Coordinates of C-alpha atoms in Angstrom, one line a residue:
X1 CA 94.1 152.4 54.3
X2 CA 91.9 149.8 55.0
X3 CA 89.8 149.1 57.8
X4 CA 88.1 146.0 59.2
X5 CA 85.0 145.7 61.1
X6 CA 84.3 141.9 62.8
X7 CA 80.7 140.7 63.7
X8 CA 79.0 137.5 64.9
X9 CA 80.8 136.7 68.2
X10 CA 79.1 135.6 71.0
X11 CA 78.7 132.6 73.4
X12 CA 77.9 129.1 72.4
X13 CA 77.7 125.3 73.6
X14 CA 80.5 123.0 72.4
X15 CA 79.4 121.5 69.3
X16 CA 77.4 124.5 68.1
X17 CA 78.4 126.5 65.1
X18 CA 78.9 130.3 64.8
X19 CA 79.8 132.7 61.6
X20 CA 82.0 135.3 61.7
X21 CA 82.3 137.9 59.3
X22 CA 84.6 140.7 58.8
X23 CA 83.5 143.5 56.7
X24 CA 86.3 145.8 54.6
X25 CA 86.0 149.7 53.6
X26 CA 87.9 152.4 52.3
X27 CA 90.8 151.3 50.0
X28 CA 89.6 147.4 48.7
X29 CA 90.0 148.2 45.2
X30 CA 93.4 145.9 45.8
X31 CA 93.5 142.7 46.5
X32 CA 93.8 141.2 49.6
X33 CA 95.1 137.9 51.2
X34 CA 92.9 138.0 54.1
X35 CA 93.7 135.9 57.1
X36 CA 91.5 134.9 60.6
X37 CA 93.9 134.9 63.9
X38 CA 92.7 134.5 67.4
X39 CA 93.9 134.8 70.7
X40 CA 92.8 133.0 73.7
X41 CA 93.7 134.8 77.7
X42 CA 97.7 134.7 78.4
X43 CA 98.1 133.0 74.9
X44 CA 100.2 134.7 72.0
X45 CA 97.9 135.2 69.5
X46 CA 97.2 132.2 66.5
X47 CA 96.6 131.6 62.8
X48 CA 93.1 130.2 62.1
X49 CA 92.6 130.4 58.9
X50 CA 93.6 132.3 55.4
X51 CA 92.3 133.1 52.2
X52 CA 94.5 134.1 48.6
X53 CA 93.5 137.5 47.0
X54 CA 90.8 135.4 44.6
X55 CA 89.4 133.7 47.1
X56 CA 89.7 130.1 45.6
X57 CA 92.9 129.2 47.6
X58 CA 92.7 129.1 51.5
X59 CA 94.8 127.6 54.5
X60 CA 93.9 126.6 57.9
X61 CA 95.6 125.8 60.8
X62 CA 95.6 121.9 62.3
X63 CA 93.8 122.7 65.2
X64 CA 90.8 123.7 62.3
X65 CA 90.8 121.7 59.8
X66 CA 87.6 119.9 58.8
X67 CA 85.7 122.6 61.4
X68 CA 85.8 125.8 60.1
X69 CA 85.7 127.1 56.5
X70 CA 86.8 130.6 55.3
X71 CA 85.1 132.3 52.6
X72 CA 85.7 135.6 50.5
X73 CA 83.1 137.6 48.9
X74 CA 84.5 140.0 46.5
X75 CA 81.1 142.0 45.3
X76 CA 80.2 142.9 49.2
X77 CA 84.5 142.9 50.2
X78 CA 83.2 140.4 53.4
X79 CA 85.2 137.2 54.8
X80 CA 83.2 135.2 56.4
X81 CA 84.7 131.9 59.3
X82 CA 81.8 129.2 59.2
X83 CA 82.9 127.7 62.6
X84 CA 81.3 124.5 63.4
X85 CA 82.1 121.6 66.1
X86 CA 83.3 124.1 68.4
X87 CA 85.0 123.6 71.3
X88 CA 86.0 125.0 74.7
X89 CA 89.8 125.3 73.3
X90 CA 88.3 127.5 70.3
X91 CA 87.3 130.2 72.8
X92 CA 89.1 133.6 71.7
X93 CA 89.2 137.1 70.8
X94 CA 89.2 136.4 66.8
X95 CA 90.6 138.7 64.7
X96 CA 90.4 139.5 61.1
X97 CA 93.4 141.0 58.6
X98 CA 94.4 141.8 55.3
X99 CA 98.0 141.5 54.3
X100 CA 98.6 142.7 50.2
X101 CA 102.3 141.5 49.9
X102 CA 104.4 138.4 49.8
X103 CA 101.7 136.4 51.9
X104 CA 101.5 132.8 50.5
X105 CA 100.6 129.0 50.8
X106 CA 104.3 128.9 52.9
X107 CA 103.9 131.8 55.4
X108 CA 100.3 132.5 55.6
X109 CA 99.9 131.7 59.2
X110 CA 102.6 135.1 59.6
X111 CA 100.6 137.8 61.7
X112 CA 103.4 140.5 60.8
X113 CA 102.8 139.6 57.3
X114 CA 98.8 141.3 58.0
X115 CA 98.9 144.7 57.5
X116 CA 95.6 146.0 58.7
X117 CA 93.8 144.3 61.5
X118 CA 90.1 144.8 63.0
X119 CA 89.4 145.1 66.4
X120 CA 88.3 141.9 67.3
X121 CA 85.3 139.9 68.2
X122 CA 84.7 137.4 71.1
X123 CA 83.8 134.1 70.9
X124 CA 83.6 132.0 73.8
X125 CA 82.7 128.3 73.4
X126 CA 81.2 127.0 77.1
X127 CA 81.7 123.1 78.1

């Protein structure tokens, strides 16, 4: 089991930046692709951005690219979303996973691929 703990939500102007991290205990002594979703009111939820289980490949959805940048540190088994040049359209309930199996470059953006989910954090983006 692994669990997953979000931090540094909150509420910011659009163009401001924000960092999210997401914090893993108990079994990380795997590997883990780990992956950022989010999920805006009566939306399904959306891949944001992924990272592979050495942390030197990572993915990002369209909507993203050039804005936000996922990081992986392995020593302190944090993932970190630098978000910058936010918008109103970025505001969501962001979620972090892990996913150890079968998750690459091709179906990264897969939620059901994630096994283990935290519990979300909110970021709201005001215009």
């Amino acid at each position: 089991q692994v669990q997953l703990v979000e931090s540094g939500g909150g509420l910011v102007q659009a163009g401001g930046s924000l960092r999210l991290s997401c914090t893993a205990s108990g079994r990380t002594d795997s590997s883990y692709t780990m992956g950022w979703f989010r999920q805006a009111v009566g939306k399904e939820r959306e891949s944001v951005a992924g990272i592979g289980r050495l942390g030197i490949t990572s993915y990002y959805a369209d909507s993203v690219k050039g804005r936000f940048t996922i990081s992986k540190n392995g020593a302190l088994n944090t993932v970190n979303l630098q978000m910058n040049n936010l918008k109103s359209e970025d505001t969501a309930v962001y979620y972090c996973a892990a996913g150890s199996k079968g998750i690459y470059s091709s179906n990264w953006n897969t939620s059901s691929l994630y096994a283990y989910w935290g519990q979300g954090t909110q970021v709201t983006v005001s215009s």
